[in-house]
Tab-separated table of C-alpha atoms in Angstrom:
chain	number	residue	atom	x	y	z
A	189	MET	CA	93.645	76.920	148.385
A	190	THR	CA	91.987	75.399	145.295
A	191	ARG	CA	88.865	73.338	145.701
A	192	THR	CA	87.150	71.369	142.926
A	193	THR	CA	83.392	71.025	143.343
A	194	ALA	CA	80.794	68.884	141.603
A	195	ARG	CA	79.333	72.092	140.180
A	196	SER	CA	82.629	73.183	138.620
A	197	ARG	CA	83.199	69.710	137.158
A	198	ARG	CA	79.742	69.774	135.599
A	199	ARG	CA	80.331	73.252	134.186
A	200	SER	CA	83.659	72.183	132.677
A	201	ALA	CA	81.996	69.149	131.120
A	202	CYS	CA	79.245	71.322	129.638
A	203	ALA	CA	81.809	73.738	128.201
A	204	LEU	CA	83.756	70.872	126.592
A	205	THR	CA	80.578	69.367	125.147
A	206	ALA	CA	79.522	72.733	123.680
A	207	ALA	CA	82.945	73.325	122.159
A	208	LEU	CA	83.021	69.871	120.527
A	209	ALA	CA	79.497	70.351	119.193
A	210	ALA	CA	80.448	73.710	117.700
A	211	LEU	CA	83.506	72.241	115.995
A	212	ALA	CA	81.416	69.393	114.620
A	213	LEU	CA	79.133	71.912	112.937
A	214	GLY	CA	82.025	73.409	110.956
A	215	LEU	CA	81.646	76.956	112.244
A	216	GLY	CA	81.663	79.834	109.810
A	217	GLY	CA	81.508	82.199	112.777
A	218	ALA	CA	83.989	83.303	115.419
A	219	PRO	CA	86.709	80.957	116.724
A	220	PRO	CA	85.952	79.068	119.936
A	221	ALA	CA	86.699	80.680	123.276
A	222	ALA	CA	90.088	79.923	124.755
A	223	ALA	CA	90.183	77.309	127.477
A	224	GLY	CA	90.502	78.677	130.970
A	225	PRO	CA	89.197	78.437	134.515
A	226	ASP	CA	85.459	78.570	135.000
A	227	PRO	CA	84.026	81.837	136.340
A	228	ALA	CA	83.651	82.044	140.090
A	229	GLY	CA	79.874	82.242	139.877
A	230	GLN	CA	79.202	85.887	140.737
A	231	VAL	CA	75.723	85.891	139.195
A	232	GLU	CA	73.078	87.018	141.672
A	233	VAL	CA	69.722	85.760	140.430
A	234	PRO	CA	66.750	87.321	142.257
A	235	ALA	CA	64.345	84.948	143.999
A	236	GLY	CA	61.740	83.424	141.703
A	237	VAL	CA	63.619	84.366	138.524
A	238	SER	CA	64.902	81.793	136.043
A	239	ALA	CA	68.023	83.047	134.263
A	240	GLY	CA	70.546	82.098	131.617
A	241	VAL	CA	73.681	84.258	131.598
A	242	ALA	CA	76.927	84.505	129.659
A	243	VAL	CA	79.580	87.242	129.696
A	244	PHE	CA	82.458	86.920	127.236
A	245	ASP	CA	85.664	88.958	127.335
A	246	ARG	CA	86.767	89.518	123.732
A	247	THR	CA	90.218	90.675	124.850
A	248	THR	CA	91.146	87.441	126.636
A	249	GLY	CA	88.840	85.134	124.681
A	250	THR	CA	87.302	83.744	127.854
A	251	PHE	CA	84.015	83.828	129.725
A	252	THR	CA	83.881	85.769	132.982
A	253	GLU	CA	80.335	84.651	133.828
A	254	ARG	CA	78.299	81.579	132.936
A	255	HIS	CA	75.030	80.539	134.515
A	256	ASN	CA	72.688	78.111	132.761
A	257	GLU	CA	74.213	79.482	129.566
A	258	HIS	CA	72.776	76.677	127.416
A	259	GLN	CA	69.242	76.918	128.820
A	260	LYS	CA	66.785	77.684	126.032
A	261	PHE	CA	64.446	80.660	126.319
A	262	ARG	CA	61.901	82.000	123.880
A	263	SER	CA	63.920	84.686	122.190
A	264	VAL	CA	61.230	87.366	121.908
A	265	SER	CA	62.856	90.388	120.224
A	266	VAL	CA	66.462	89.194	120.545
A	267	VAL	CA	65.834	87.051	117.447
A	268	LYS	CA	65.675	90.297	115.470
A	269	LEU	CA	69.467	90.047	115.352
A	270	LEU	CA	69.185	86.855	113.313
A	271	ILE	CA	66.408	88.297	111.154
A	272	ALA	CA	68.579	91.312	110.313
A	273	LEU	CA	71.728	89.265	109.673
A	274	ASP	CA	69.836	86.890	107.413
A	275	TYR	CA	68.426	89.713	105.303
A	276	LEU	CA	71.807	91.447	105.070
A	277	ARG	CA	73.328	88.153	103.912
A	278	THR	CA	72.055	89.046	100.427
A	279	HIS	CA	71.649	92.830	100.707
A	280	ASP	CA	74.455	95.362	101.037
A	281	PRO	CA	73.516	97.810	103.832
A	282	ARG	CA	75.283	100.604	101.952
A	283	THR	CA	72.831	100.411	99.051
A	284	LEU	CA	69.576	99.633	100.831
A	285	PRO	CA	66.439	101.336	99.496
A	286	ALA	CA	65.140	104.019	101.826
A	287	ALA	CA	62.118	101.932	102.835
A	288	ASP	CA	64.321	98.990	103.831
A	289	ARG	CA	66.705	101.170	105.789
A	290	THR	CA	63.818	102.773	107.667
A	291	ARG	CA	62.337	99.373	108.549
A	292	LEU	CA	65.620	97.810	109.624
A	293	ASP	CA	66.606	100.864	111.653
A	294	ALA	CA	63.278	100.717	113.491
A	295	MET	CA	63.590	96.974	114.099
A	296	LEU	CA	67.068	97.255	115.597
A	297	ARG	CA	66.760	100.570	117.458
A	298	ARG	CA	63.114	100.609	118.558
A	299	SER	CA	62.468	96.858	118.424
A	300	ASP	CA	59.645	97.397	115.932
A	301	ASP	CA	57.575	94.202	115.663
A	302	ALA	CA	55.918	95.040	112.348
A	303	ALA	CA	59.337	95.372	110.728
A	304	ALA	CA	60.433	92.029	112.179
A	305	SER	CA	57.276	90.334	110.850
A	306	HIS	CA	57.941	91.817	107.400
A	307	TYR	CA	61.466	90.372	107.166
A	308	TRP	CA	60.470	87.111	108.870
A	309	ALA	CA	57.939	86.446	106.100
A	310	LEU	CA	60.293	87.731	103.395
A	311	GLY	CA	63.051	85.370	104.530
A	312	GLY	CA	60.896	82.254	104.593
A	313	ARG	CA	60.117	82.274	108.346
A	314	THR	CA	61.718	79.150	109.822
A	315	ALA	CA	64.211	78.998	106.939
A	316	ILE	CA	65.884	81.996	108.612
A	317	VAL	CA	66.508	79.862	111.696
A	318	ASP	CA	67.890	76.958	109.650
A	319	ARG	CA	70.287	79.203	107.743
A	320	SER	CA	71.400	80.995	110.912
A	321	VAL	CA	72.143	77.768	112.760
A	322	ALA	CA	74.295	76.541	109.874
A	323	ARG	CA	76.110	79.834	109.219
A	324	LEU	CA	76.812	80.814	112.823
A	325	GLY	CA	77.296	77.379	114.373
A	326	LEU	CA	74.461	77.767	116.873
A	327	THR	CA	73.804	74.752	119.088
A	328	ASP	CA	70.823	75.783	121.248
A	329	THR	CA	68.712	77.652	118.692
A	330	ASP	CA	65.461	76.100	117.466
A	331	ARG	CA	62.506	76.969	115.249
A	332	PRO	CA	59.202	78.034	116.806
A	333	PRO	CA	57.029	75.039	117.785
A	334	ALA	CA	54.872	73.400	115.125
A	335	GLY	CA	51.813	75.487	114.439
A	336	TYR	CA	53.539	78.710	115.477
A	337	GLU	CA	55.794	79.266	112.487
A	338	ASP	CA	54.588	82.855	112.128
A	339	TYR	CA	55.726	83.709	115.671
A	340	TRP	CA	59.351	84.778	115.312
A	341	GLY	CA	59.453	85.548	119.059
A	342	TYR	CA	59.011	81.833	119.774
A	343	VAL	CA	62.395	80.991	118.260
A	344	SER	CA	64.428	79.568	121.140
A	345	LEU	CA	67.835	80.998	122.036
A	346	SER	CA	70.349	80.557	124.831
A	347	ALA	CA	72.816	82.987	126.374
A	348	ALA	CA	75.673	80.937	124.907
A	349	ASP	CA	74.263	81.110	121.381
A	350	THR	CA	73.632	84.834	121.773
A	351	VAL	CA	77.316	85.359	122.588
A	352	ARG	CA	78.128	83.435	119.420
A	353	ILE	CA	75.783	85.683	117.394
A	354	TYR	CA	77.613	88.787	118.604
A	355	ARG	CA	81.009	87.171	118.018
A	356	TYR	CA	79.988	86.371	114.465
A	357	LEU	CA	78.720	89.907	113.970
A	358	LEU	CA	81.882	91.515	115.378
A	359	ASP	CA	84.582	89.147	114.118
A	360	THR	CA	83.287	87.391	110.989
A	361	ALA	CA	80.534	89.404	109.299
A	362	GLU	CA	81.587	91.748	106.507
A	363	ALA	CA	82.497	95.231	107.743
A	364	PRO	CA	79.476	97.016	106.203
A	365	VAL	CA	77.111	94.546	107.908
A	366	ARG	CA	78.932	94.797	111.227
A	367	ASP	CA	79.023	98.576	111.145
A	368	TYR	CA	75.384	98.897	110.137
A	369	VAL	CA	73.950	96.503	112.733
A	370	MET	CA	76.202	97.601	115.591
A	371	GLY	CA	75.648	101.247	114.681
A	372	ASN	CA	71.921	100.757	115.096
A	373	LEU	CA	72.310	98.877	118.373
A	374	ARG	CA	74.372	101.775	119.722
A	375	GLN	CA	71.385	104.020	118.992
A	376	SER	CA	68.848	101.882	120.823
A	377	THR	CA	66.054	104.193	121.989
A	378	ARG	CA	64.797	104.406	125.552
A	379	CYS	CA	61.246	103.609	124.458
A	380	GLY	CA	60.438	100.698	122.192
A	381	ALA	CA	57.982	100.995	119.317
A	382	ASP	CA	55.298	99.420	121.537
A	383	GLY	CA	55.801	101.959	124.334
A	384	PHE	CA	57.891	99.791	126.660
A	385	ASP	CA	60.942	101.313	128.342
A	386	GLN	CA	63.892	99.248	127.057
A	387	HIS	CA	66.586	100.896	129.179
A	388	PHE	CA	66.923	97.919	131.548
A	389	GLY	CA	69.846	95.545	132.052
A	390	ILE	CA	72.932	96.679	130.129
A	391	PRO	CA	71.928	100.332	129.548
A	392	GLY	CA	70.535	100.532	133.076
A	393	SER	CA	73.720	99.171	134.666
A	394	PHE	CA	76.669	100.592	132.731
A	395	GLU	CA	77.840	103.845	131.206
A	396	ARG	CA	78.336	104.144	127.457
A	397	PRO	CA	79.792	102.858	125.226
A	398	TYR	CA	77.352	99.983	124.865
A	399	ALA	CA	75.214	98.490	122.117
A	400	VAL	CA	72.053	96.573	122.971
A	401	LYS	CA	69.254	94.409	121.642
A	402	GLN	CA	66.584	93.875	124.263
A	403	GLY	CA	63.561	91.611	124.489
A	404	TRP	CA	60.332	91.559	126.519
A	405	SER	CA	57.057	89.670	126.412
A	406	GLY	CA	54.000	88.874	128.506
A	407	PHE	CA	53.627	92.113	130.472
A	408	GLY	CA	50.323	93.223	128.945
A	409	ALA	CA	49.713	96.960	129.181
A	410	SER	CA	52.181	97.761	131.989
A	411	GLY	CA	52.618	101.549	132.213
A	412	ASP	CA	55.985	103.078	131.340
A	413	CYS	CA	56.821	105.062	128.188
A	414	GLY	CA	53.234	105.270	127.029
A	415	PRO	CA	50.033	103.373	126.208
A	416	LYS	CA	50.240	100.095	124.348
A	417	PRO	CA	47.874	97.322	123.277
A	418	ALA	CA	47.280	94.448	125.659
A	419	ALA	CA	49.441	91.468	124.772
A	420	SER	CA	47.869	88.147	123.922
A	421	ARG	CA	49.103	85.084	125.771
A	422	THR	CA	49.148	81.414	124.931
A	423	ALA	CA	49.171	78.495	127.338
A	424	ARG	CA	51.072	76.246	124.962
A	425	ALA	CA	54.623	75.077	125.664
A	426	ALA	CA	56.975	73.201	123.365
A	427	ALA	CA	60.254	71.327	123.661
A	428	GLY	CA	60.803	72.508	127.208
A	429	VAL	CA	60.789	76.194	126.215
A	430	ASP	CA	58.404	78.319	128.267
A	431	LEU	CA	56.078	80.407	126.113
A	432	THR	CA	53.930	81.981	128.801
A	433	LYS	CA	55.898	83.442	131.700
A	434	GLU	CA	56.952	87.074	131.620
A	435	ALA	CA	60.261	87.263	129.709
A	436	LEU	CA	62.821	90.063	129.910
A	437	HIS	CA	66.184	89.768	128.141
A	438	THR	CA	69.141	92.130	127.803
A	439	THR	CA	71.947	91.453	125.318
A	440	GLY	CA	74.745	93.407	123.701
A	441	THR	CA	78.275	94.684	124.090
A	442	VAL	CA	79.883	96.874	126.741
A	443	GLY	CA	83.091	98.904	126.846
A	444	GLN	CA	85.562	100.361	124.389
A	445	ASP	CA	85.874	98.352	121.174
A	446	ASP	CA	82.950	96.182	122.303
A	447	ARG	CA	85.208	94.470	124.792
A	448	ALA	CA	82.551	92.428	126.620
A	449	ILE	CA	79.572	90.572	125.185
A	450	VAL	CA	76.729	90.237	127.683
A	451	ALA	CA	73.669	87.994	127.356
A	452	VAL	CA	71.068	87.812	130.129
A	453	PHE	CA	67.829	85.880	129.572
A	454	THR	CA	65.182	85.837	132.304
A	455	LEU	CA	61.727	84.467	133.046
A	456	HIS	CA	59.596	85.807	135.888
A	457	PRO	CA	56.657	84.365	137.856
A	458	ASP	CA	53.239	84.794	136.247
A	459	GLY	CA	51.766	88.192	137.040
A	460	THR	CA	55.104	89.942	137.666
A	461	PRO	CA	54.701	93.683	136.897
A	462	TYR	CA	57.045	95.129	134.301
A	463	GLY	CA	58.718	97.458	136.805
A	464	SER	CA	59.488	94.555	139.144
A	465	ALA	CA	61.040	92.479	136.349
A	466	TYR	CA	62.916	95.580	135.118
A	467	THR	CA	64.424	96.025	138.600
A	468	ALA	CA	65.271	92.323	138.945
A	469	VAL	CA	67.132	92.281	135.616
A	470	ASN	CA	69.023	95.440	136.566
A	471	ARG	CA	70.119	93.915	139.866
A	472	LEU	CA	71.210	90.706	138.174
A	473	THR	CA	73.133	92.602	135.482
A	474	ARG	CA	74.861	94.812	138.065
A	475	SER	CA	76.156	91.692	139.823
A	476	LEU	CA	78.089	90.525	136.755
A	477	ASP	CA	81.820	90.675	136.118
A	478	VAL	CA	81.838	92.652	132.854
A	479	PRO	CA	85.369	93.548	131.660
A	480	GLY	CA	85.703	97.116	130.437
A	481	ALA	CA	82.402	98.227	131.954
A	482	VAL	CA	82.069	101.594	133.689
A	483	ARG	CA	79.387	101.632	136.353
A	484	PRO	CA	77.397	104.833	136.924
A	485	GLU	CA	77.739	106.702	140.206
A	486	GLY	CA	74.735	107.261	142.412
A	487	THR	CA	72.308	105.557	144.777
A	488	TRP	CA	69.706	103.029	143.701
A	489	VAL	CA	66.302	103.818	145.191
A	490	GLY	CA	62.954	102.050	144.834
A	491	THR	CA	59.868	103.876	143.559
A	492	TRP	CA	56.122	103.480	143.929
A	493	GLY	CA	53.165	104.617	141.874
A	494	SER	CA	52.433	104.332	138.159
A	495	GLY	CA	52.892	106.877	135.403
A	496	VAL	CA	55.539	108.741	137.428
A	497	LYS	CA	56.973	111.497	135.216
A	498	VAL	CA	60.612	112.424	134.691
A	499	ARG	CA	60.989	116.125	133.837
A	500	PRO	CA	63.897	118.257	132.584
A	501	ARG	CA	63.637	120.544	135.637
A	502	PRO	CA	62.392	120.083	139.233
A	503	THR	CA	58.987	121.550	138.465
A	504	THR	CA	55.812	120.738	136.550
A	505	VAL	CA	55.624	124.296	135.178
A	506	ASP	CA	56.943	124.626	131.609
A	507	SER	CA	58.734	121.311	132.130
A	508	ALA	CA	57.053	118.781	129.843
A	509	PRO	CA	57.719	115.139	130.809
A	510	LEU	CA	60.699	113.447	129.193
A	511	THR	CA	59.243	110.000	129.896
A	512	SER	CA	57.406	107.969	132.514
A	513	LEU	CA	58.932	105.353	134.789
A	514	PRO	CA	57.933	101.702	134.674
A	515	ALA	CA	55.657	101.300	137.711
A	516	GLY	CA	57.694	100.377	140.778
A	517	ALA	CA	61.078	100.364	139.012
A	518	GLU	CA	64.271	101.038	140.952
A	519	VAL	CA	66.096	104.182	139.753
A	520	LEU	CA	69.610	105.590	140.062
A	521	VAL	CA	69.739	108.950	141.860
A	522	SER	CA	72.858	111.122	141.520
A	523	CYS	CA	71.775	114.134	143.615
A	524	GLN	CA	68.729	116.018	144.879
A	525	LYS	CA	67.550	119.610	145.067
A	526	GLN	CA	64.545	121.607	146.165
A	527	GLY	CA	62.014	122.684	143.578
A	528	GLN	CA	58.296	123.054	143.144
A	529	GLU	CA	56.158	121.772	146.002
A	530	VAL	CA	54.237	118.693	144.943
A	531	SER	CA	51.252	117.300	146.819
A	532	VAL	CA	49.964	113.738	146.556
A	533	PRO	CA	47.716	113.422	149.624
A	534	PRO	CA	48.631	112.682	152.288
A	535	TYR	CA	52.188	113.568	151.121
A	536	THR	CA	53.724	116.953	150.286
A	537	ASN	CA	57.336	117.412	149.213
A	538	THR	CA	59.582	120.117	147.727
A	539	TRP	CA	62.543	117.807	147.055
A	540	TRP	CA	63.342	116.414	143.636
A	541	ALA	CA	65.818	113.683	142.654
A	542	HIS	CA	68.042	113.855	139.597
A	543	LEU	CA	68.037	110.637	137.556
A	544	PRO	CA	71.179	110.725	135.371
A	545	GLN	CA	70.095	107.780	133.246
A	546	TYR	CA	66.875	109.563	132.342
A	547	GLY	CA	68.427	113.032	132.084
A	548	GLY	CA	65.854	114.639	134.339
A	549	TYR	CA	64.154	114.941	137.719
A	550	MET	CA	61.344	113.200	139.567
A	551	THR	CA	59.607	114.325	142.722
A	552	ASN	CA	60.873	112.588	145.848
A	553	ILE	CA	57.284	111.803	146.776
A	554	TYR	CA	57.437	108.658	144.654
A	555	LEU	CA	60.768	107.453	146.049
A	556	ARG	CA	60.795	104.867	148.797
A	557	SER	CA	62.459	106.917	151.520
A	558	PRO	CA	61.785	107.475	155.239
A	559	GLY	CA	61.724	111.266	154.778
A	560	ASN	CA	61.246	113.988	152.199
A	561	GLN	CA	64.989	114.268	151.604
A	562	LEU	CA	66.938	111.159	150.626
A	563	PRO	CA	69.501	110.224	153.288
A	564	GLY	CA	73.102	110.044	152.067
A	565	VAL	CA	72.332	111.576	148.650
A	566	PRO	CA	74.232	114.822	147.936
A	567	LEU	CA	72.708	118.114	146.864
A	568	CYS	CA	72.847	118.955	143.173
A	569	SER	CA	75.461	121.623	142.457
A	570	SER	CA	73.220	123.554	140.082
């Protein structure tokens, strides 16, 4: 039985309006998405989180998920896609000087802010936004508010416009530009240049192949990959775009031949710890219908404590940490085995959990479990 709701009528109207607006701009980017039924609304947004979501299937030319896809968010580091594309508009990536290649690689892989600031100034700051809107046919993208022209992270973006950026990159940009940018996004590092773990959302929810550009802001000195400077905050808002709440965005492509484009923008209540936002974005992303995605096997388990180490073997002896977990983040456990006894009074435990997405082990002491051994989790074979 088919039922038409007020919500679906509104969503259809929004889609038609966006399509007409894009055509009116004379797009130089990808062709519009094919008309089709609206997604069934599978998006599971955690309580207290504000989200804008779009998932586009490049094989069928249709969206499989849309939720507030035209809502504007401060872009934070996602705008580095536009900064890179604007610079490569006049520079061939095959003949870049070594210094440029090093900077651009760091900006795209490690989300290096200093590199972004360099190219933001070089490109004329807000002129980059104006050129990008015209070239890519963006309808929800705006300059930073007046007085904040130096703050590239205050450029506003929507999930819908982010899908269009990736479609332009994959389907319209010259091959050397596409291959260079996407090649860097496929090599996104676990730890950002500022010490934040950027393995949330797409890389935390799906197996490779994927390519990602992440964004985060407002979490201060939350512990995860390593120490970082405290972030400054501003109480100013502009044009309905929130500039103060904790922001965590995951964008990119998933599957063979970049089949699905995924854009998830989120804002979290003031004071939300990084690990809590990290977990919320992972849960939201896992709820999405992403064509071509392969989901990792294992059991998701909550953690507690800060600075929890992941090690190559189930011991602290001659097993230097691979990384640290964001405090309180949920982790995927594939199996467990006994190893070195660890004591964190009043707890003692010899069991260790294997975290396939981190490539190592953590002591079960810091897992939220009723006993030392995780129920329902198999033993590691070796």
